[in-house]
XYZ file of C-alpha atoms in Angstrom:
337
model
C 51.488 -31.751 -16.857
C 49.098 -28.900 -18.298
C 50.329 -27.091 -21.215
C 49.469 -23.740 -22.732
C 46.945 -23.685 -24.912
C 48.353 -20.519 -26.943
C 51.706 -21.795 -27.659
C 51.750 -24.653 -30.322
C 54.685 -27.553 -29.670
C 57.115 -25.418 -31.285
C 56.643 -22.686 -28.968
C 54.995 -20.493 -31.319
C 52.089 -18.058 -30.266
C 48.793 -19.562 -31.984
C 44.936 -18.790 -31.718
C 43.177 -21.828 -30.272
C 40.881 -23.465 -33.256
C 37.790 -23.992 -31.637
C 35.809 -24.825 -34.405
C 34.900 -28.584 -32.865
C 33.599 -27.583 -29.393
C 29.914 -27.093 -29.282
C 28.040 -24.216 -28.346
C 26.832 -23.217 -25.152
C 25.912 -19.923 -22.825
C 28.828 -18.979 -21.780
C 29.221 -16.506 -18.472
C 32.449 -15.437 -16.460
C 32.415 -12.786 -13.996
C 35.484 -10.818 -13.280
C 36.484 -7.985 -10.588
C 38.986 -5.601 -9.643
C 38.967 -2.335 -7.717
C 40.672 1.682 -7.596
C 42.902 2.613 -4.967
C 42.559 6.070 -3.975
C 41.711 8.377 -1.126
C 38.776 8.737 0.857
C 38.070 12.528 -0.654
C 37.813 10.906 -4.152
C 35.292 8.221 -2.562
C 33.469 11.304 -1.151
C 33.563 13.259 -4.511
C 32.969 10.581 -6.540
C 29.430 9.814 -4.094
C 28.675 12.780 -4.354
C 29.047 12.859 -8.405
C 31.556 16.335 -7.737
C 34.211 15.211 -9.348
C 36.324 17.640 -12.179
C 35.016 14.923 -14.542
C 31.460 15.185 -14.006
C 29.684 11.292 -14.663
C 32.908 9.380 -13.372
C 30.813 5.913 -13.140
C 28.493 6.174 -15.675
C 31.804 7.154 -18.193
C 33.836 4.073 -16.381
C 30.723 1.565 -17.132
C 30.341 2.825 -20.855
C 34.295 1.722 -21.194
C 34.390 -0.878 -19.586
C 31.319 -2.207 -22.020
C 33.225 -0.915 -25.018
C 36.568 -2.765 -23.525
C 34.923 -5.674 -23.700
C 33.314 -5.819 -27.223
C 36.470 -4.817 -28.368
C 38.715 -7.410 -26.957
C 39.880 -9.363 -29.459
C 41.495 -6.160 -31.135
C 43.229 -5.457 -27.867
C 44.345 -9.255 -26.748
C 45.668 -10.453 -30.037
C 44.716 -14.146 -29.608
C 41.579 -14.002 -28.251
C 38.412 -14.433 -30.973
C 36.021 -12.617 -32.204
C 32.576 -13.205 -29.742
C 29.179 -12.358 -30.281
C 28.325 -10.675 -26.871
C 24.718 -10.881 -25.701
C 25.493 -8.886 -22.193
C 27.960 -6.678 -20.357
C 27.185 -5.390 -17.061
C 29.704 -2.888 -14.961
C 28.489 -2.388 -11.836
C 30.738 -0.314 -8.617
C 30.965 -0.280 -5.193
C 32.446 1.411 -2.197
C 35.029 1.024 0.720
C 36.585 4.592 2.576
C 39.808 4.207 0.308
C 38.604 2.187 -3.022
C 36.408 2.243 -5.765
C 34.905 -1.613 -6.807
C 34.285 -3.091 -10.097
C 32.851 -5.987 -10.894
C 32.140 -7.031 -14.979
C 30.281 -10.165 -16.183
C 30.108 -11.172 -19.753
C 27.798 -13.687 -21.514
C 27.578 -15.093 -24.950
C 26.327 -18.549 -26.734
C 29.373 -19.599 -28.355
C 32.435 -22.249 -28.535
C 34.780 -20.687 -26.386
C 34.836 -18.672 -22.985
C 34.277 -15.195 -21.974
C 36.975 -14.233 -19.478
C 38.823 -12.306 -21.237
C 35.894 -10.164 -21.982
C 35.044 -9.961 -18.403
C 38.781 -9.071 -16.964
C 39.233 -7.007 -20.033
C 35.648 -4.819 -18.768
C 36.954 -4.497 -15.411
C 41.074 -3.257 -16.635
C 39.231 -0.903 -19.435
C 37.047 0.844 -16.450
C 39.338 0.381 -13.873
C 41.332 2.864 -16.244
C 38.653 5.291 -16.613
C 38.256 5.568 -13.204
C 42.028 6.456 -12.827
C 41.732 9.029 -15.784
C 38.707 10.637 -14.297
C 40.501 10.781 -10.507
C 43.742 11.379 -11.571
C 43.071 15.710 -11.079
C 42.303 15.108 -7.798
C 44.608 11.668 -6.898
C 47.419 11.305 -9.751
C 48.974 8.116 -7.432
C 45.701 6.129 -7.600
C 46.256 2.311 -8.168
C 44.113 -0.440 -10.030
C 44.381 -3.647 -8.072
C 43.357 -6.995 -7.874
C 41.981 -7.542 -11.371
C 40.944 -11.601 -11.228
C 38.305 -13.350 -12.277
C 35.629 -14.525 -9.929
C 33.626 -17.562 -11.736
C 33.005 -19.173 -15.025
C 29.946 -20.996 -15.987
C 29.720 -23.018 -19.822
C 31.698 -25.520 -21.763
C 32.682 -28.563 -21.075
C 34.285 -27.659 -17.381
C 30.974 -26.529 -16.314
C 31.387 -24.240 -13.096
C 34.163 -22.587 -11.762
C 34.596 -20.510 -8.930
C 38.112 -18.391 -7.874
C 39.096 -20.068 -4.641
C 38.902 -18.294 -1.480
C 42.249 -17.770 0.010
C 43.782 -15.057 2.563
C 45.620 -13.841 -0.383
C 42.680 -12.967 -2.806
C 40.828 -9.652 -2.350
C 36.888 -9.379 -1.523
C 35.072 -10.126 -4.050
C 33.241 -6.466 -4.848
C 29.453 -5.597 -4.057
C 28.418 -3.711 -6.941
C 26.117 -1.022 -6.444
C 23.040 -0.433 -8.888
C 22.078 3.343 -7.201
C 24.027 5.105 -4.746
C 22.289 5.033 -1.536
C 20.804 8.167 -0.139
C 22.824 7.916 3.501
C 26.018 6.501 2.386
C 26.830 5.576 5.471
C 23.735 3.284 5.923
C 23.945 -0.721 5.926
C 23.331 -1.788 2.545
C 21.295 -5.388 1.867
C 22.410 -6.775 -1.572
C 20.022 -8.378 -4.023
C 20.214 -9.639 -7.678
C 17.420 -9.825 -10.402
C 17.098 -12.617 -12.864
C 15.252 -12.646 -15.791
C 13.858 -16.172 -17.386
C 13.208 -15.546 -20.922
C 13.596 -16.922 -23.914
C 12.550 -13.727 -25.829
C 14.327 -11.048 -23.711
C 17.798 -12.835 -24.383
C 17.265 -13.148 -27.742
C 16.530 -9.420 -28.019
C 12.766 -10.469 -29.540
C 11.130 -9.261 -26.720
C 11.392 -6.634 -24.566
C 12.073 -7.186 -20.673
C 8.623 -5.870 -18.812
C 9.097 -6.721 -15.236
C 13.107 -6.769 -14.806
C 13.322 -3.388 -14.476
C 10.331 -2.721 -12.012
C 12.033 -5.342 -10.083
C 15.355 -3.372 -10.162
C 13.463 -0.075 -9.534
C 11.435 -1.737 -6.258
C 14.534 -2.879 -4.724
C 16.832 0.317 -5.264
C 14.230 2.296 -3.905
C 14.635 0.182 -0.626
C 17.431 1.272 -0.144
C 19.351 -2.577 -2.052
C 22.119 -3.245 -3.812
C 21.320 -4.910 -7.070
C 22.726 -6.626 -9.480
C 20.893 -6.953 -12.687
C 18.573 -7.827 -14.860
C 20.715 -10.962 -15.035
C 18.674 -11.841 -18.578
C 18.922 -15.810 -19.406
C 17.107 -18.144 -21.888
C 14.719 -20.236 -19.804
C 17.205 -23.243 -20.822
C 20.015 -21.411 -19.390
C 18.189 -20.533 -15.987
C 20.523 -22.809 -13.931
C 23.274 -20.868 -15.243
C 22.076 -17.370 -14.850
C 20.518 -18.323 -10.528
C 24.050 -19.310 -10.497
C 25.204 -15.902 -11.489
C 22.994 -14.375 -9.439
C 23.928 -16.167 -6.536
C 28.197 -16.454 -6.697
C 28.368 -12.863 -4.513
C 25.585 -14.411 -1.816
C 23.040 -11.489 -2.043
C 20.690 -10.839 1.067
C 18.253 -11.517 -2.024
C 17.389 -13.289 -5.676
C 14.189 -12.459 -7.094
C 13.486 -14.625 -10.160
C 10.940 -13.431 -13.043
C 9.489 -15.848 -15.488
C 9.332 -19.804 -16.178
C 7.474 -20.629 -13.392
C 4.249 -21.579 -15.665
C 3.584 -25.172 -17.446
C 5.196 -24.825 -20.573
C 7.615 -27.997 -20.963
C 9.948 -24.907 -21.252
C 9.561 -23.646 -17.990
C 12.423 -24.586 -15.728
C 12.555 -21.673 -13.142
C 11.132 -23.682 -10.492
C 13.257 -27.255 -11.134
C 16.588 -25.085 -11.702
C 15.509 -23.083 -7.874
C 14.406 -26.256 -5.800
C 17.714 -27.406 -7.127
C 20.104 -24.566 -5.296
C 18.227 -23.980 -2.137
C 18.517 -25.715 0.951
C 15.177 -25.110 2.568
C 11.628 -23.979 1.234
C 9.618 -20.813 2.352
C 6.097 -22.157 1.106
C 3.914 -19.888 2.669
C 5.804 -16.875 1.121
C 5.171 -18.628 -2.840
C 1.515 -19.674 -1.834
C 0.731 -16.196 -0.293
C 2.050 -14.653 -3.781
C 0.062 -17.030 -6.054
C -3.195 -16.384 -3.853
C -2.855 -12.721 -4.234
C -2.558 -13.439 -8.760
C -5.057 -15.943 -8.114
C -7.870 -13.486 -6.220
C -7.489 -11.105 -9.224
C -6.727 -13.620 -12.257
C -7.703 -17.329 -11.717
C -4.776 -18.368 -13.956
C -2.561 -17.117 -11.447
C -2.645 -20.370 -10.030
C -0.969 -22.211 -12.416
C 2.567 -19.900 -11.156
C 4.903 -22.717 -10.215
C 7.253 -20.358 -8.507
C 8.646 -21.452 -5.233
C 10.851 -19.714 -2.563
C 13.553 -20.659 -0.073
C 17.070 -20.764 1.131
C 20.154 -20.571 -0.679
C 22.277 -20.407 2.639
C 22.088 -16.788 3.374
C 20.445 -15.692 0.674
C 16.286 -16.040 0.013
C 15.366 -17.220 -3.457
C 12.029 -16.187 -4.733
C 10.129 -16.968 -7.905
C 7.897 -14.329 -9.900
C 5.835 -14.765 -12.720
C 6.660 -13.270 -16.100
C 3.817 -10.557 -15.951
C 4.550 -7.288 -15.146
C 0.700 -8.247 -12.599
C 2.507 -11.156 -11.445
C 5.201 -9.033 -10.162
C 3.292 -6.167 -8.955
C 1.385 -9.161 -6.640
C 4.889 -10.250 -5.928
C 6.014 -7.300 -4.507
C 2.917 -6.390 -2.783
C 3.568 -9.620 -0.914
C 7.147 -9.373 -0.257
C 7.740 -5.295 0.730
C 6.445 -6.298 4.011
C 7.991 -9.674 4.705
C 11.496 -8.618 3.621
C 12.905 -6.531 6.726
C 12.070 -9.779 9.178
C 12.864 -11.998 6.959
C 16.004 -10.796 6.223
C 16.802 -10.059 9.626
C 15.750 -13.825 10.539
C 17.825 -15.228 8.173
C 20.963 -13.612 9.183
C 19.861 -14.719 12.841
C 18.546 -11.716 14.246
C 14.869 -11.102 14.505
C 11.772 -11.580 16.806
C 9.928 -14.560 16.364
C 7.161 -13.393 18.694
C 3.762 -12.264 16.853
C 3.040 -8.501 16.989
């Protein structure tokens, strides 16, 4: 029979001693969502609200929530965060949150996570509550866990459970247009260790939202820890994962072992056509191991770690993704134009 870890043999609250158990990155992603009307959606989309700023406010808190919660659960420890994100989405009646935390440490982040997603689920419901005072948090859960000794875990899909949120990056220009979903993923070393300053997540993140995506990111892991963080990016099954860095030779580069390992089918042509593009302007180009493919519905590709490897990147992909997209999700013309 499982016990409770918190609650020592004479039924006495306790803090766990963790102090044996080795450390590792650590990532759990957590969700929940506000219940409220559809003119609050509208307001909100339309950033009209009393409370100017209601997301941006609700992610700040939400980040703050989390770095602070071991003063707010009392026997959770102290954690040296390396990431919050808060990202929202939209249905007509409900506002979506979805939080991931990430640290290198002995124990878990959950807490961090679920407490992210309560602390802006609440500043949501302060910043509606002028316009909707009987708006409802709901459904606050977590989603996955990756680290420790249990490895990967993933909430169970049952009829019970709510959707799992699609978090927004931008707010889409027709809000009542299809939306594709995509995450980012940063490989580096540097970048998680806050040495070195991330020069091609961003333009990846900009390229996409200006397409009119979804995205989640910069998901930033250590090029050890890229299993874990192509994971991450793929738990929500984006339309799209676009990797950046360790694709070269270094014995540290892992991007294209930990991607060959997740996908189900390769899309040569689309990695070759990238590297020949570096490789016409910088013969080094060629020694990009990147590879793309099929991780069920979603495509996988790998970018180099130069902000010119991912300009050629996306020159390449802008005008594959529409069909290719559209193939993958079973629709689109296989006959040449």
């Amino acid at each position: 029979m499982s016990e409770l870890s918190h609650v020592d043999r004479e039924g006495r609250a306790r803090m766990v001693d963790v102090s044996a158990k080795s450390d590792s990155t650590r990532v759990a992603v957590a969700a929940g969502e506000l219940r409220t009307t559809a003119e609050v959606i509208a307001l909100v989309r339309a950033d009209d609200m009393p409370k100017a700023d209601v997301l941006s406010t609700a992610r700040i808190a939400g980040i703050s929530g989390a770095k602070k919660t071991s003063e707010l659960i009392p026997l959770c420890h102290q954690l040296a965060l390396s990431s919050v994100t808060v990202e929202f989405g939209f249905t007509e009646t409900s506002i979506t949150i979805e939080a991931s935390a990430k640290t290198k440490g002995p124990t878990g982040v959950e807490m961090e996570a679920l407490t992210a997603v309560a602390v802006a689920g609440l500043t949501l419901h302060d910043m509606v509550k002028a316009v909707d005072p009987a708006a409802t948090i709901d459904g606050v859960r977590l989603l996955t866990k990756d680290g420790g000794k249990h490895g990967h875990w993933e909430r169970p899909e049952t009829e019970d459970s709510p959707a799992a949120p699609a978090p927004v990056h931008v707010r889409p220009a027709d809000p009542d247009a299809a939306i594709r979903t995509a995450a980012v993923v940063v490989a580096s070393t540097g970048v998680a260790a806050g040495t070195r300053a991330d020069t091609t997540g961003p333009v990846l993140i900009e390229w996409l939202a200006g397409l009119g995506y979804s995205v989640r990111g910069p998901l930033v892991y250590a090029d050890a820890d890229i299993t874990v963080g192509l994971a991450d990016a793929l738990h929500l099954s984006p339309s799209l994962v676009v990797t950046t860095g360790g694709t070269g030779a270094s014995p540290t580069d892992a991007t294209p072992e930990a991607t060959l390992s997740v996908i189900d089918r390769e899309l040569p042509g689309v990695a070759e056509a990238i590297r020949q593009r570096g490789t016409a302007k910088f013969p080094l180009a060629a020694l990009s191991r990147g590879v793309a493919g099929l991780a069920g519905s979603s495509v996988v590709v790998n970018l180099p770690g130069s902000p010119g490897g991912v300009k050629d990147g996306i020159a390449v992909l802008e005008p594959l993704l529409d069909h290719l997209l559209a193939q993958v999700a079973g629709g689109g013309s296989h006959d040449n134009p």
